Amino acid sequence: MSAGSAESGLTVVLVKAGKTKISYPAALVADDGNRVTVLAPWAAPGVRDFGFVRFEPGDVFTEHYWRDAWFAVKEVRTGAGELKGWYCDVTRPAVLRDGELLVEDLDLDLWVPADRSGVLRLDEDEFEESGLAGRDPEAAKAAVAALDELERLARTEEGFAGLLG
């Protein structure tokens, strides 16, 4: 596949526990056959304050999904372009078909603030409660390895630059 243009639209469909959690329109920025990059505004209604970051109308997400990796990395900026940080979802590898980018969320997340201090592992309790380890031990193992790899990268001097560059 070749790189797409910003005018190319698709729908990101985030599935969790077999149900669509959210779907939203995004502009296809690039698709190199493995990594799909899209640009999307904050898609949920209103403000979501996590305590460590606020996502709000006007925020812009540059989202990177891989067909062969168990995670997605989302660069988050304010509408004025100020970097807030990176929100990383542990997911099954993404599938792009018929104008939809399908992504299965596996509960584990990582937040990396713009200054890369205070890297946070999130939702490990939800992951345990999901029962994935019992239903699909190989997927659970891949998910934990993906979170560990994201954290390792986030704590390096280069950060996600090598992964996203």
PDB file of C-alpha atoms in Angstrom, residues 82-144:
ATOM      1  CA  GLU A  82       0.985  22.467  22.156  1.00  0.00           C
ATOM      2  CA  LEU A  83       2.078  18.886  22.865  1.00  0.00           C
ATOM      3  CA  LYS A  84       0.264  17.366  25.843  1.00  0.00           C
ATOM      4  CA  GLY A  85       1.869  13.938  25.540  1.00  0.00           C
ATOM      5  CA  TRP A  86       1.285  10.437  24.217  1.00  0.00           C
ATOM      6  CA  TYR A  87      -1.576   8.147  25.149  1.00  0.00           C
ATOM      7  CA  CYS A  88      -0.747   4.553  24.308  1.00  0.00           C
ATOM      8  CA  ASP A  89      -3.336   1.799  24.058  1.00  0.00           C
ATOM      9  CA  VAL A  90      -2.449  -1.874  24.231  1.00  0.00           C
ATOM     10  CA  THR A  91      -4.485  -3.481  21.457  1.00  0.00           C
ATOM     11  CA  ARG A  92      -4.542  -6.423  19.135  1.00  0.00           C
ATOM     12  CA  PRO A  93      -2.919  -5.595  15.787  1.00  0.00           C
ATOM     13  CA  ALA A  94      -5.092  -3.178  13.793  1.00  0.00           C
ATOM     14  CA  VAL A  95      -7.135  -4.206  10.761  1.00  0.00           C
ATOM     15  CA  LEU A  96      -7.993  -1.739   7.990  1.00  0.00           C
ATOM     16  CA  ARG A  97     -10.816  -2.790   5.689  1.00  0.00           C
ATOM     17  CA  ASP A  98     -13.697  -1.163   3.890  1.00  0.00           C
ATOM     18  CA  GLY A  99     -12.853   2.308   5.187  1.00  0.00           C
ATOM     19  CA  GLU A 100     -12.747   1.202   8.836  1.00  0.00           C
ATOM     20  CA  LEU A 101      -9.713   0.882  11.058  1.00  0.00           C
ATOM     21  CA  LEU A 102     -10.707  -1.810  13.553  1.00  0.00           C
ATOM     22  CA  VAL A 103      -8.836  -1.858  16.845  1.00  0.00           C
ATOM     23  CA  GLU A 104      -9.504  -4.137  19.830  1.00  0.00           C
ATOM     24  CA  ASP A 105      -8.617  -2.436  23.117  1.00  0.00           C
ATOM     25  CA  LEU A 106      -7.070  -4.805  25.684  1.00  0.00           C
ATOM     26  CA  ASP A 107      -7.466  -2.422  28.647  1.00  0.00           C
ATOM     27  CA  LEU A 108      -3.787  -1.694  29.352  1.00  0.00           C
ATOM     28  CA  ASP A 109      -2.681   1.887  28.675  1.00  0.00           C
ATOM     29  CA  LEU A 110       0.346   4.106  29.138  1.00  0.00           C
ATOM     30  CA  TRP A 111       0.444   7.882  29.511  1.00  0.00           C
ATOM     31  CA  VAL A 112       3.623   9.787  28.698  1.00  0.00           C
ATOM     32  CA  PRO A 113       3.493  13.547  29.385  1.00  0.00           C
ATOM     33  CA  ALA A 114       5.157  15.952  26.944  1.00  0.00           C
ATOM     34  CA  ASP A 115       8.179  16.394  29.225  1.00  0.00           C
ATOM     35  CA  ARG A 116       8.345  12.563  29.534  1.00  0.00           C
ATOM     36  CA  SER A 117       8.380  12.731  33.335  1.00  0.00           C
ATOM     37  CA  GLY A 118       5.963  10.643  35.341  1.00  0.00           C
ATOM     38  CA  VAL A 119       5.267   7.863  32.831  1.00  0.00           C
ATOM     39  CA  LEU A 120       2.062   6.147  34.021  1.00  0.00           C
ATOM     40  CA  ARG A 121       0.923   2.551  33.507  1.00  0.00           C
ATOM     41  CA  LEU A 122      -2.875   2.565  33.517  1.00  0.00           C
ATOM     42  CA  ASP A 123      -5.771   0.145  33.912  1.00  0.00           C
ATOM     43  CA  GLU A 124      -3.774  -2.901  34.987  1.00  0.00           C
ATOM     44  CA  ASP A 125      -6.661  -3.736  37.351  1.00  0.00           C
ATOM     45  CA  GLU A 126      -9.158  -3.642  34.450  1.00  0.00           C
ATOM     46  CA  PHE A 127      -6.865  -5.918  32.456  1.00  0.00           C
ATOM     47  CA  GLU A 128      -6.776  -8.466  35.292  1.00  0.00           C
ATOM     48  CA  GLU A 129     -10.567  -8.269  35.712  1.00  0.00           C
ATOM     49  CA  SER A 130     -11.116  -8.768  31.967  1.00  0.00           C
ATOM     50  CA  GLY A 131     -10.195 -12.441  32.252  1.00  0.00           C
ATOM     51  CA  LEU A 132      -8.106 -12.328  29.072  1.00  0.00           C
ATOM     52  CA  ALA A 133      -5.318 -14.332  30.721  1.00  0.00           C
ATOM     53  CA  GLY A 134      -7.731 -17.240  31.199  1.00  0.00           C
ATOM     54  CA  ARG A 135      -9.516 -16.951  27.837  1.00  0.00           C
ATOM     55  CA  ASP A 136      -6.509 -16.237  25.647  1.00  0.00           C
ATOM     56  CA  PRO A 137      -3.194 -16.629  27.514  1.00  0.00           C
ATOM     57  CA  GLU A 138      -1.094 -15.894  24.419  1.00  0.00           C
ATOM     58  CA  ALA A 139      -2.926 -12.604  23.810  1.00  0.00           C
ATOM     59  CA  ALA A 140      -2.556 -11.658  27.480  1.00  0.00           C
ATOM     60  CA  LYS A 141       1.173 -12.386  27.308  1.00  0.00           C
ATOM     61  CA  ALA A 142       1.499 -10.257  24.136  1.00  0.00           C
ATOM     62  CA  ALA A 143      -0.457  -7.427  25.780  1.00  0.00           C
ATOM     63  CA  VAL A 144       1.766  -7.309  28.861  1.00  0.00           C
TER      64      VAL A 144
END
